[in-house]
Coordinates of C-alpha atoms in Angstrom, one line a residue:
Chain A
M30 CA -9.8 54.6 88.7
P31 CA -7.4 52.4 90.5
Q32 CA -5.1 50.4 88.1
D33 CA -2.9 48.2 90.4
R34 CA -4.1 44.8 91.5
L35 CA -4.1 45.6 95.3
S36 CA -6.3 48.7 94.7
T37 CA -8.6 46.8 92.6
T38 CA -8.9 44.0 95.2
F39 CA -9.6 46.5 98.0
A40 CA -12.1 48.5 95.9
A41 CA -14.0 45.3 95.0
L42 CA -14.2 44.5 98.7
A43 CA -15.4 47.9 99.7
D44 CA -19.1 46.9 99.3
P45 CA -21.2 44.8 101.6
T46 CA -23.1 43.1 98.8
R47 CA -19.9 42.0 97.1
R48 CA -18.6 40.7 100.3
A49 CA -21.8 38.8 100.9
I50 CA -21.5 37.2 97.4
L51 CA -18.0 36.1 98.2
A52 CA -19.2 34.6 101.5
R53 CA -22.0 32.7 99.7
L54 CA -19.5 31.4 97.2
T55 CA -17.5 29.6 99.9
A56 CA -20.4 27.1 99.9
G57 CA -19.6 26.2 96.3
E58 CA -20.3 27.4 92.7
T59 CA -23.8 28.8 92.0
S60 CA -25.8 30.5 89.4
V61 CA -26.4 34.3 89.2
T62 CA -30.2 33.7 89.9
E63 CA -29.4 31.8 93.0
L64 CA -26.8 34.3 94.1
A65 CA -29.3 37.1 93.7
E66 CA -32.1 35.5 95.8
P67 CA -31.0 36.7 99.3
F68 CA -30.6 40.3 98.1
A69 CA -33.4 42.8 97.5
M70 CA -31.8 43.6 94.2
S71 CA -32.4 43.2 90.5
L72 CA -30.5 40.7 88.4
P73 CA -28.7 43.6 86.5
A74 CA -27.7 45.1 89.9
I75 CA -26.2 41.8 91.0
S76 CA -24.6 41.3 87.5
K77 CA -22.9 44.7 88.0
H78 CA -21.4 43.6 91.3
L79 CA -20.3 40.2 89.7
K80 CA -18.5 42.2 86.9
V81 CA -16.5 44.2 89.5
L82 CA -15.7 40.8 91.4
E83 CA -14.6 39.2 88.1
R84 CA -12.5 42.0 87.0
A85 CA -10.7 41.9 90.4
G86 CA -10.2 38.1 89.8
L87 CA -12.1 37.2 92.9
I88 CA -14.7 35.2 91.1
A89 CA -14.5 33.1 87.8
R90 CA -17.5 32.3 85.6
G91 CA -18.2 29.1 83.7
R92 CA -18.6 29.1 80.0
E93 CA -21.8 27.1 79.7
A94 CA -24.1 29.0 77.4
Q95 CA -27.3 29.1 79.5
W96 CA -26.0 28.7 83.1
R97 CA -22.7 30.5 83.9
P98 CA -21.9 29.3 87.4
C99 CA -19.8 31.7 89.6
R100 CA -17.0 30.3 91.8
L101 CA -14.7 31.9 94.3
E102 CA -11.1 32.7 93.4
A103 CA -9.5 33.5 96.7
E104 CA -6.0 34.2 95.6
P105 CA -6.1 38.1 95.5
L106 CA -7.4 37.9 99.1
K107 CA -4.1 36.3 100.0
D108 CA -2.1 39.3 98.6
A109 CA -4.4 41.7 100.4
T110 CA -3.9 39.8 103.7
Q111 CA -0.1 40.0 103.2
W112 CA -0.3 43.7 102.8
L113 CA -2.4 44.1 106.0
E114 CA -0.2 41.8 108.0
R115 CA 2.7 44.2 108.0
Y116 CA 0.5 46.5 110.3
R117 CA -0.2 43.7 112.8
A118 CA 2.5 45.0 115.2
Y119 CA 0.9 48.5 115.1
W120 CA -2.7 47.5 115.9
E121 CA -1.3 45.2 118.6
R122 CA 0.8 48.1 120.0
S123 CA -2.2 50.4 120.1
F124 CA -4.0 47.9 122.3
D125 CA -0.9 47.5 124.6
R126 CA -0.8 51.3 124.9
L127 CA -4.5 51.5 125.9
D128 CA -3.9 48.7 128.4
R129 CA -0.9 50.5 129.9
Y130 CA -2.9 53.8 130.1
L131 CA -5.8 52.0 131.9
Q132 CA -3.5 50.3 134.3
R133 CA -1.9 53.8 135.2
V134 CA -5.4 55.3 135.5
Q135 CA -6.5 52.4 137.8
A136 CA -3.5 52.7 140.0
Q137 CA -4.2 56.5 140.4
A138 CA -8.0 56.0 140.9
A139 CA -9.0 57.0 144.3
D140 CA -12.8 56.2 144.4
G141 CA -14.2 52.7 143.9
K142 CA -16.7 54.1 141.2
T143 CA -13.8 55.1 138.8
K144 CA -12.1 51.8 139.5
S145 CA -15.0 49.6 138.5
R146 CA -15.5 51.7 135.3
V147 CA -11.8 51.3 134.4
S148 CA -11.7 47.7 135.3
A149 CA -14.6 47.1 132.9
A150 CA -12.8 49.1 130.2
R151 CA -9.6 46.9 130.7
K152 CA -11.5 43.7 130.5
D153 CA -13.1 45.0 127.2
S154 CA -9.7 45.9 125.9
A155 CA -8.3 42.3 126.7
K156 CA -11.3 40.8 125.1
R157 CA -10.9 42.8 121.9
R158 CA -7.2 42.0 121.7
K159 CA -8.0 38.2 121.9
Q160 CA -10.5 38.4 119.0
Chain B
M29 CA -21.2 55.6 99.0
P30 CA -20.3 52.8 101.5
Q31 CA -21.5 53.3 105.0
D32 CA -20.4 50.3 107.0
R33 CA -17.0 50.5 108.6
L34 CA -15.5 47.6 106.7
S35 CA -16.5 49.1 103.3
T36 CA -15.0 52.4 104.5
T37 CA -11.8 50.7 105.4
F38 CA -11.4 48.8 102.2
A39 CA -12.3 51.9 100.1
A40 CA -9.7 53.9 101.9
L41 CA -7.1 51.2 101.1
A42 CA -8.0 51.1 97.4
D43 CA -5.5 53.8 96.4
P44 CA -1.6 53.4 96.2
T45 CA -1.0 56.9 97.5
R46 CA -3.1 56.3 100.6
R47 CA -1.4 52.9 101.2
A48 CA 2.0 54.7 100.8
I49 CA 0.9 57.3 103.3
L50 CA 0.1 54.6 105.9
A51 CA 3.5 52.9 105.2
R52 CA 5.2 56.2 105.8
L53 CA 3.4 56.7 109.1
T54 CA 4.7 53.4 110.5
A55 CA 7.9 55.4 111.0
G56 CA 6.2 57.8 113.3
E57 CA 4.0 60.8 113.3
T58 CA 4.8 63.5 110.7
S59 CA 3.5 66.9 109.2
V60 CA 1.5 67.0 106.0
T61 CA 4.3 68.9 104.3
E62 CA 6.7 66.1 105.1
L63 CA 4.1 63.4 104.0
A64 CA 3.6 65.1 100.8
E65 CA 7.4 65.3 99.9
P66 CA 7.9 61.8 98.2
F67 CA 4.7 62.3 96.0
A68 CA 4.4 64.3 92.8
M69 CA 1.2 65.8 94.1
S70 CA 0.0 69.1 95.5
L71 CA -0.7 69.7 99.2
P72 CA -4.4 69.9 98.5
A73 CA -4.4 66.5 96.7
I74 CA -2.5 64.9 99.6
S75 CA -4.9 66.7 102.1
K76 CA -7.9 65.0 100.2
H77 CA -6.2 61.6 100.7
L78 CA -5.6 62.3 104.4
K79 CA -9.3 63.3 104.9
V80 CA -10.3 59.8 103.4
L81 CA -7.9 58.1 105.9
E82 CA -9.1 60.2 108.7
R83 CA -12.7 59.5 108.0
A84 CA -11.8 55.8 107.9
G85 CA -10.1 56.0 111.2
L86 CA -6.8 55.0 109.9
I87 CA -5.0 58.2 110.9
A88 CA -5.5 60.7 113.6
R89 CA -4.3 64.3 113.5
G90 CA -2.9 66.5 116.2
R91 CA -4.7 69.6 117.4
E92 CA -1.7 72.0 117.3
A93 CA -2.7 75.2 115.5
Q94 CA 0.2 75.5 112.9
W95 CA 1.4 71.9 112.7
R96 CA -1.1 69.1 112.7
P97 CA 1.0 66.0 112.9
C98 CA -0.6 62.8 111.4
R99 CA -0.3 59.4 113.1
L100 CA -1.2 55.9 112.1
E101 CA -4.3 54.3 113.7
A102 CA -4.0 50.7 112.8
E103 CA -7.1 49.3 114.5
P104 CA -9.5 49.2 111.5
L105 CA -6.7 47.1 109.7
K106 CA -7.3 44.5 112.3
D107 CA -11.0 44.1 111.5
A108 CA -10.2 44.0 107.7
T109 CA -7.6 41.3 108.4
Q110 CA -10.1 39.3 110.4
W111 CA -12.6 39.5 107.6
L112 CA -9.9 38.3 105.0
E113 CA -8.7 35.5 107.2
R114 CA -11.9 33.6 106.8
Y115 CA -10.9 33.0 103.2
R116 CA -7.4 31.6 104.1
A117 CA -8.5 28.0 103.6
Y118 CA -9.8 28.8 100.1
W119 CA -6.6 30.4 98.8
E120 CA -4.5 27.6 100.4
R121 CA -6.9 25.1 98.8
S122 CA -6.3 26.5 95.4
F123 CA -2.6 26.2 95.7
D124 CA -3.1 22.6 96.9
R125 CA -5.3 22.0 93.8
L126 CA -2.6 23.5 91.6
D127 CA 0.0 21.3 93.2
R128 CA -2.0 18.1 92.8
Y129 CA -2.6 18.8 89.2
L130 CA 1.1 19.5 88.6
Q131 CA 2.0 16.2 90.4
R132 CA -0.5 14.3 88.2
V133 CA 0.9 15.9 85.0
Q134 CA 4.5 15.1 86.2
A135 CA 3.6 11.5 86.8
Q136 CA 2.2 11.2 83.2
A137 CA 5.0 13.2 81.6
A138 CA 6.9 11.0 79.2
D139 CA 9.7 13.3 78.0
G140 CA 12.3 15.0 80.2
K141 CA 11.5 18.4 78.8
T142 CA 8.0 18.5 80.1
K143 CA 9.1 17.1 83.5
S144 CA 11.6 19.9 84.0
R145 CA 9.0 22.5 83.2
V146 CA 6.5 21.0 85.4
S147 CA 9.0 20.6 88.2
A148 CA 9.8 24.3 87.9
A149 CA 6.2 25.2 88.1
R150 CA 5.7 23.1 91.2
K151 CA 8.7 24.8 92.9
D152 CA 7.1 28.1 92.1
S153 CA 3.8 26.9 93.5
A154 CA 5.4 25.8 96.7
K155 CA 7.4 29.0 96.9
R156 CA 4.3 31.2 96.5
R157 CA 2.4 29.1 99.1
K158 CA 5.1 29.8 101.7
Q159 CA 5.0 33.6 101.2

């Protein structure tokens, strides 16, 4: 089991339902019943996901006896983003490398068919880099 | 088991050894033996971590028979960062809320002792926001 905070954050994010719950909570705090609605899941299954998010400090729950609204606590996501940001130069570099490679292939390409395929790939690479 | 790519990326990052391996690979490609050196871990244990990273597309391994160098493949980290960036407004907002609260407390504070404590907390909040 991961113990450090960054591992706990990433583990909590490694599930599409939990990410969908966080996305839902950007619209404001809500009850567990409301949260469960869009998912084909039992309340206990949703509760289990909420416990993982709560332990990771990504949500907080109200203390009202009957209705314990969940709200987003985004701060751990800041630390996760800071960790990831250190790698920005590397993913940008890999796109540059791909682009240079495609330029070289294009320059060498003799027939028009190869050229149009390469040109489409370069456009795609440029588009992905802009995202 | 998570199936979607974002879940696979986050699950791969949810371990301090795997994050340390990625950090090491920013210095360039290297052998498994070299990678294992700084860790108090057996080669099979390191190999298991490398397999998780490889399946997540975060590293690639050379095809040389004896020496299969590992290199960083940063692109999945870009998608993870894009997902996290959507929450930036929320973690910034929570700092703003804390700052406003501290301003209010400071305005109400009658004695100097409380003031200096609050002022230190505000400075800390401003510092953390800038990080």
